[in-house]
Amino acid sequence: MTSRQMFTYKLYRCRHSKRLHRQINVGGAIHNHCIALHKRYYRRCKQHLSLYTLQAHLAKLKRLPKYAWCKQLGSQAIQEIARRIDQGYQSFYRNLNARKSGKTTQRIGPPTFRKIAKAKSFTLTQAGWKLLGDNRLRIGSTIYKFSKSREIDGIIKTVTIKRDLLGDLYVYFSCVVELPPIERVMTGKSAGFDFGLTTYLTGSDGREDHAPQPLKHSLKALVKANRELSKKQKGSHNRQKARQRLASIHKRIANQRYAFHWELAHKLCADYDFIALETLKLQGMRALWGRKVSDLGFATFVDVLHQVAAKTGTIVHHINQWFPSTKMCSTCGHINQQITLRDRTWTCTDCATTHQRDINAAVNIFREGASSHGGHPVRLASA
């Protein structure tokens, strides 16, 4: 069994790094040129410009003296830009048809123009690069070194050069990896987990995991950096430095949150064979609690948990979004319609059992997850 896996490394800064920055900027200019062609073609012909027509046009464009600057970027990288724009338009048309037929209310816009300074990456496929061994990579005719923190496994399919807001360059190797058979030592443990704002995860077995909330603890630094940025004159070098200081704080916050997600996911997959989770409606949660929901990063954690579970053999199952896990009494099954967000504990009017809100929800999530996953129905404690 094979799968796609990404290996990311940071490129060392050197005097040749300016070439990669110029190539990324050229890619941004070509992106805007392709968007302009799409819009012009639709205005005149009322049709979508096909991918192959656009790729053929770009190949001819490089031969003109006026567009000689396009040659700074490899031909395959240019074709990849056209392919991604075409994918964006295809997603836009599919979403448009789905909204017309009433299948979805989500709105996806078409690809648009973007500032060249905000261009982030270019991708090479078969040509234009070569891995020379150890930590050396040749792009075009220039050799670069990267911080090789781990070995590259599998067959390399694409190489992407990407820069962040700090101006640091990274290389991404997309590889086809042969997955080894999963040899898991079963722990015999299963649990359901309820997400919360006070306690990040509450398990049906009483386990509690708390999130570090890096955004909350860095708010003062963010306010100060934003204030310094607003005072700088636009276009000045000091404004660029202030922008990078602000970006470095955001990058540190994101890295802290991401590290917590991976650490917690590995712990859960090592301790449990089966994990039941609720299906969150994040848009509604952001409308109610805003910044804190984004700081906790529930959606990112769920994605990370699924990645780790696929490698370790842990089963992760999501229950139905509308299952009343919080309102249902885990002892008798009575639905309490009067419970509010402020009620951390509540007493069932049928069986007089007092419940802690999060633990009761986690127990219900576990039982529903174990039943809906395909096993035998899990009965209530009183049955």
Coordinates of C-alpha atoms in Angstrom, one line a residue:
M1 CA 0.0 0.0 0.0
T2 CA 1.3 3.4 -1.0
S3 CA 0.5 6.9 0.1
R4 CA 1.6 10.5 -0.5
Q5 CA 3.9 12.0 2.1
M6 CA 5.4 15.5 2.4
F7 CA 8.9 16.1 3.7
T8 CA 9.7 19.7 4.6
Y9 CA 13.1 21.3 5.1
K10 CA 14.3 24.8 5.6
L11 CA 16.8 26.1 3.1
Y12 CA 19.9 27.8 4.4
R13 CA 20.2 31.4 3.6
C14 CA 22.9 32.3 1.1
R15 CA 23.7 34.9 -1.6
H16 CA 21.9 32.8 -4.2
S17 CA 18.6 32.9 -2.3
K18 CA 17.7 36.0 -4.2
R19 CA 17.3 33.9 -7.3
L20 CA 14.6 31.8 -5.7
H21 CA 12.8 35.0 -4.5
R22 CA 12.9 36.3 -8.1
Q23 CA 11.5 33.1 -9.4
I24 CA 8.7 33.2 -6.9
N25 CA 7.9 36.8 -8.0
V26 CA 8.0 35.7 -11.6
G27 CA 5.5 32.9 -10.8
G28 CA 3.2 35.5 -9.2
A29 CA 3.4 37.7 -12.4
I30 CA 2.6 34.7 -14.6
H31 CA -0.3 33.9 -12.3
N32 CA -1.8 37.4 -12.8
H33 CA -1.2 37.1 -16.6
C34 CA -3.1 33.8 -16.7
I35 CA -6.0 35.3 -14.7
A36 CA -6.2 38.2 -17.1
L37 CA -6.3 35.8 -20.1
H38 CA -9.1 33.8 -18.5
K39 CA -11.2 37.0 -17.9
R40 CA -10.5 38.4 -21.4
Y41 CA -11.3 35.1 -23.1
Y42 CA -14.6 34.8 -21.1
R43 CA -15.6 38.4 -22.0
R44 CA -15.1 37.7 -25.7
C45 CA -16.1 34.1 -26.1
K46 CA -18.4 33.4 -23.1
Q47 CA -16.4 30.2 -22.6
H48 CA -13.9 28.8 -20.2
L49 CA -10.3 28.9 -21.4
S50 CA -9.1 25.3 -21.5
L51 CA -5.9 24.2 -19.7
Y52 CA -4.2 22.9 -22.9
T53 CA -4.9 26.2 -24.8
L54 CA -3.4 28.2 -21.9
Q55 CA -0.3 26.0 -21.6
A56 CA 0.3 26.2 -25.3
H57 CA 0.0 30.0 -25.1
L58 CA 2.5 30.2 -22.3
A59 CA 5.0 28.1 -24.2
K60 CA 4.8 30.5 -27.2
L61 CA 4.9 33.5 -24.9
K62 CA 8.4 32.7 -23.6
R63 CA 9.8 33.1 -27.1
L64 CA 8.8 36.7 -27.4
P65 CA 11.4 39.3 -26.4
K66 CA 8.8 41.2 -24.5
Y67 CA 8.3 38.2 -22.2
A68 CA 11.9 37.1 -21.9
W69 CA 11.6 37.5 -18.1
C70 CA 9.4 34.4 -18.0
K71 CA 12.5 32.3 -18.7
Q72 CA 13.7 32.9 -15.2
L73 CA 11.2 30.2 -14.1
G74 CA 11.4 26.7 -15.4
S75 CA 8.9 25.5 -18.0
Q76 CA 7.3 22.9 -15.8
A77 CA 6.8 25.4 -13.0
I78 CA 5.0 27.7 -15.5
Q79 CA 2.8 24.8 -16.7
E80 CA 2.0 23.9 -13.0
I81 CA 0.8 27.5 -12.4
A82 CA -1.6 27.1 -15.3
R83 CA -2.8 23.7 -14.0
R84 CA -3.6 25.1 -10.6
I85 CA -5.5 28.0 -12.0
D86 CA -7.5 25.6 -14.1
Q87 CA -8.3 23.5 -11.0
G88 CA -9.4 26.6 -9.2
Y89 CA -11.9 27.4 -12.0
Q90 CA -13.1 23.8 -12.1
S91 CA -13.9 24.0 -8.4
F92 CA -15.6 27.3 -8.9
Y93 CA -17.9 25.9 -11.6
R94 CA -18.7 22.8 -9.6
N95 CA -19.6 24.9 -6.6
L96 CA -21.7 27.2 -8.8
N97 CA -23.7 24.2 -10.2
A98 CA -24.1 22.8 -6.7
R99 CA -25.5 26.1 -5.3
K100 CA -27.9 26.4 -8.2
S101 CA -29.3 22.9 -7.6
G102 CA -29.5 23.6 -3.8
K103 CA -26.9 20.9 -2.8
T104 CA -24.8 23.4 -0.9
T105 CA -24.8 27.0 0.4
Q106 CA -21.0 27.2 0.6
R107 CA -19.6 29.8 -1.8
I108 CA -16.3 29.3 -3.6
G109 CA -15.0 32.1 -5.7
P110 CA -12.9 31.9 -8.9
P111 CA -9.1 32.5 -8.8
T112 CA -8.2 36.2 -8.7
F113 CA -5.3 38.5 -9.1
R114 CA -2.9 38.8 -6.2
K115 CA 0.0 41.0 -5.3
I116 CA 3.3 39.7 -6.6
A117 CA 4.9 40.4 -3.2
K118 CA 2.4 37.9 -1.7
A119 CA 3.4 35.1 -4.1
K120 CA 4.5 32.2 -2.0
S121 CA 5.8 29.3 -4.1
F122 CA 6.6 27.5 -7.3
T123 CA 6.5 23.8 -8.0
L124 CA 8.8 21.6 -10.2
T125 CA 7.9 18.1 -11.3
Q126 CA 10.3 15.9 -13.3
A127 CA 12.8 18.5 -14.5
G128 CA 14.5 21.7 -13.2
W129 CA 15.9 20.1 -10.0
K130 CA 18.1 17.3 -8.8
L131 CA 18.9 15.9 -5.4
L132 CA 22.7 15.7 -5.2
G133 CA 22.9 13.7 -2.0
D134 CA 23.2 14.6 1.7
N135 CA 21.6 18.0 2.1
R136 CA 22.4 19.5 -1.4
L137 CA 19.7 20.3 -3.9
R138 CA 20.3 21.8 -7.4
I139 CA 17.6 24.0 -8.8
G140 CA 18.3 25.2 -12.3
S141 CA 22.1 25.6 -12.3
T142 CA 22.4 26.7 -8.7
I143 CA 23.1 24.4 -5.7
Y144 CA 21.4 25.0 -2.4
K145 CA 21.7 23.4 1.0
F146 CA 18.9 22.6 3.4
S147 CA 18.6 21.5 7.0
K148 CA 18.1 17.8 6.6
S149 CA 16.4 16.9 9.9
R150 CA 15.3 13.4 8.6
E151 CA 15.8 11.1 5.7
I152 CA 13.6 11.4 2.6
D153 CA 11.6 8.2 2.0
G154 CA 9.9 7.0 -1.2
I155 CA 10.0 8.3 -4.7
I156 CA 10.1 12.1 -5.1
K157 CA 7.3 13.3 -7.4
T158 CA 7.4 17.1 -7.0
V159 CA 9.6 19.7 -5.4
T160 CA 8.1 22.9 -4.2
I161 CA 10.0 26.0 -3.1
K162 CA 8.0 28.1 -0.7
R163 CA 8.6 31.3 1.3
D164 CA 6.8 32.5 4.4
L165 CA 6.1 36.1 5.5
L166 CA 9.5 36.3 7.2
G167 CA 11.2 35.7 3.9
D168 CA 12.5 32.2 4.9
L169 CA 12.6 29.6 2.2
Y170 CA 11.5 26.0 2.5
V171 CA 11.7 23.0 0.2
Y172 CA 8.8 20.5 0.1
F173 CA 9.4 17.0 -1.3
S174 CA 6.2 15.3 -2.2
C175 CA 6.9 11.5 -2.2
V176 CA 5.1 8.3 -2.9
V177 CA 5.9 6.1 0.1
E178 CA 5.4 2.4 0.6
L179 CA 3.5 2.0 3.9
P180 CA 4.8 -0.7 6.2
P181 CA 2.2 -3.0 7.7
I182 CA 0.8 -1.7 10.9
E183 CA 2.0 -3.7 13.9
R184 CA 0.0 -2.3 16.8
V185 CA 0.0 -3.6 20.3
M186 CA -3.6 -3.3 21.3
T187 CA -4.2 -1.5 24.6
G188 CA -7.9 -2.6 25.0
K189 CA -8.9 1.0 25.7
S190 CA -11.7 2.9 24.0
A191 CA -13.1 6.3 24.9
G192 CA -15.3 9.1 23.7
F193 CA -14.1 12.8 23.8
D194 CA -16.0 16.0 24.2
F195 CA -14.4 19.2 22.9
G196 CA -14.7 22.3 25.2
L197 CA -13.4 25.8 25.7
T198 CA -12.4 25.4 29.3
T199 CA -11.1 21.8 29.0
Y200 CA -9.8 21.1 25.5
L201 CA -10.7 17.4 25.6
T202 CA -12.8 15.6 28.2
G203 CA -12.8 11.8 28.0
S204 CA -15.5 9.4 28.9
D205 CA -13.0 7.7 31.3
G206 CA -12.4 11.0 33.1
R207 CA -9.3 12.1 31.2
E208 CA -8.8 15.8 30.8
D209 CA -6.4 17.6 28.3
H210 CA -5.9 21.3 28.4
A211 CA -4.7 23.5 25.5
P212 CA -1.8 26.0 26.0
Q213 CA -3.7 28.8 24.1
P214 CA -0.6 30.5 22.6
L215 CA -2.6 33.4 21.0
K216 CA -4.0 34.4 24.4
H217 CA -0.6 34.5 26.0
S218 CA 0.9 36.5 23.1
L219 CA -1.8 39.1 22.8
K220 CA 0.4 41.9 24.4
A221 CA 3.2 41.2 22.1
L222 CA 0.9 41.2 19.1
V223 CA -0.7 44.5 20.2
K224 CA 2.7 46.1 20.5
A225 CA 3.9 44.8 17.2
N226 CA 0.8 45.9 15.4
R227 CA 1.1 49.4 17.0
E228 CA 4.7 49.7 15.8
L229 CA 3.7 48.6 12.3
S230 CA 0.9 51.2 12.1
K231 CA 3.4 54.0 12.9
K232 CA 5.8 53.2 10.1
Q233 CA 5.6 55.0 6.7
K234 CA 4.3 52.8 3.9
G235 CA 7.0 51.6 1.6
S236 CA 9.9 52.3 4.1
H237 CA 12.5 49.7 5.2
N238 CA 11.4 50.2 8.8
R239 CA 7.9 49.2 7.9
Q240 CA 9.2 46.1 6.3
K241 CA 11.2 45.3 9.5
A242 CA 8.1 45.9 11.7
R243 CA 6.0 43.7 9.4
Q244 CA 8.5 40.9 9.8
R245 CA 8.6 41.2 13.6
L246 CA 4.8 40.9 13.6
A247 CA 5.0 37.9 11.3
S248 CA 7.5 36.2 13.5
I249 CA 5.1 36.4 16.5
H250 CA 2.3 34.9 14.4
K251 CA 4.6 32.1 13.2
R252 CA 5.7 31.3 16.8
I253 CA 2.0 31.1 17.9
A254 CA 1.2 28.8 15.0
N255 CA 4.1 26.5 15.7
Q256 CA 3.3 26.2 19.4
R257 CA -0.3 25.3 18.6
Y258 CA 0.7 22.8 15.9
A259 CA 3.3 21.2 18.2
F260 CA 0.5 20.7 20.9
H261 CA -1.8 19.1 18.3
W262 CA 0.8 16.6 17.2
E263 CA 1.9 15.8 20.8
L264 CA -1.7 15.2 22.0
A265 CA -2.6 13.2 18.9
H266 CA 0.3 10.8 19.4
K267 CA -0.6 10.4 23.1
L268 CA -4.3 9.6 22.3
C269 CA -3.4 7.1 19.6
A270 CA -0.9 5.4 21.9
D271 CA -3.4 5.0 24.7
Y272 CA -6.6 4.1 22.9
D273 CA -7.6 1.6 20.2
F274 CA -10.9 3.4 19.4
I275 CA -11.7 7.1 19.7
A276 CA -15.2 8.6 19.3
L277 CA -15.5 12.3 18.6
E278 CA -18.3 14.7 18.1
T279 CA -18.8 16.5 14.8
L280 CA -18.3 20.2 15.4
K281 CA -20.0 23.1 13.6
L282 CA -17.1 25.5 13.7
Q283 CA -18.8 28.4 12.0
G284 CA -21.4 28.6 14.7
M285 CA -18.8 28.3 17.4
R286 CA -16.7 31.1 15.9
A287 CA -19.8 33.3 15.8
L288 CA -20.3 32.7 19.6
W289 CA -16.8 32.7 20.9
G290 CA -14.7 34.1 18.1
R291 CA -11.0 34.3 18.8
K292 CA -10.8 31.5 21.4
V293 CA -12.1 28.9 19.0
S294 CA -9.5 29.9 16.5
D295 CA -6.8 29.8 19.2
L296 CA -7.7 26.2 20.1
G297 CA -7.7 25.0 16.5
F298 CA -10.2 22.1 16.8
A299 CA -10.3 21.4 13.0
T300 CA -6.5 21.3 12.7
F301 CA -6.3 18.9 15.6
V302 CA -8.9 16.5 14.1
D303 CA -6.9 16.5 10.8
V304 CA -3.7 15.7 12.7
L305 CA -5.4 13.0 14.8
H306 CA -6.6 11.3 11.6
Q307 CA -3.1 11.3 10.1
V308 CA -1.5 9.8 13.3
A309 CA -4.4 7.3 13.6
A310 CA -3.8 6.1 10.0
K311 CA -0.2 5.3 10.9
T312 CA -0.8 3.7 14.3
G313 CA -3.9 1.7 13.5
T314 CA -6.2 3.6 15.9
I315 CA -9.8 3.9 14.8
V316 CA -11.3 7.4 14.9
H317 CA -15.1 7.7 14.5
H318 CA -17.3 10.8 14.4
I319 CA -20.9 10.6 15.6
N320 CA -23.8 12.4 13.9
Q321 CA -23.7 16.2 14.2
W322 CA -27.2 16.5 15.6
F323 CA -26.8 13.8 18.3
P324 CA -27.8 15.5 21.7
S325 CA -24.7 14.4 23.6
T326 CA -24.9 17.3 26.1
K327 CA -28.6 17.2 26.7
M328 CA -29.0 13.5 27.1
C329 CA -28.7 11.9 30.6
S330 CA -26.1 9.1 30.4
T331 CA -27.9 7.1 33.0
C332 CA -31.5 7.0 31.9
G333 CA -31.5 8.6 28.4
H334 CA -33.7 11.5 29.3
I335 CA -33.3 14.6 27.1
N336 CA -32.9 17.9 29.1
Q337 CA -34.2 20.7 26.9
Q338 CA -33.6 23.3 29.5
I339 CA -29.9 23.1 29.8
T340 CA -27.9 26.2 28.8
L341 CA -24.3 27.0 28.1
R342 CA -23.8 28.3 31.6
D343 CA -24.8 25.0 33.2
R344 CA -21.6 23.1 34.1
T345 CA -23.5 20.6 36.2
W346 CA -27.2 19.6 36.0
T347 CA -29.5 17.1 37.6
C348 CA -31.7 14.8 35.6
T349 CA -35.4 15.2 36.5
D350 CA -36.2 11.5 35.8
C351 CA -33.5 9.7 37.7
A352 CA -32.1 12.5 39.9
T353 CA -28.5 11.8 38.8
T354 CA -26.2 14.9 38.9
H355 CA -23.9 15.1 35.9
Q356 CA -20.8 17.1 35.1
R357 CA -21.6 18.5 31.7
D358 CA -18.4 17.5 29.8
I359 CA -18.0 14.0 31.3
N360 CA -21.7 13.3 30.6
A361 CA -21.3 14.4 27.0
A362 CA -18.2 12.3 26.6
V363 CA -19.9 9.2 27.9
N364 CA -22.8 9.7 25.4
I365 CA -20.4 10.3 22.6
F366 CA -18.5 7.1 23.4
R367 CA -21.7 5.0 23.5
E368 CA -23.1 6.5 20.3
G369 CA -19.8 6.1 18.5
A370 CA -19.4 2.5 19.6
S371 CA -22.9 1.7 18.4
S372 CA -22.8 3.6 15.1
H373 CA -19.4 2.4 14.2
G374 CA -20.8 -1.1 13.4
G375 CA -20.5 -2.9 16.7
H376 CA -23.4 -4.0 19.0
P377 CA -25.4 -1.2 20.6
V378 CA -24.0 0.0 23.9
R379 CA -26.7 0.0 26.5
L380 CA -27.2 2.6 29.2
A381 CA -25.8 2.0 32.6
S382 CA -29.3 1.5 34.1
A383 CA -30.4 -1.0 31.5

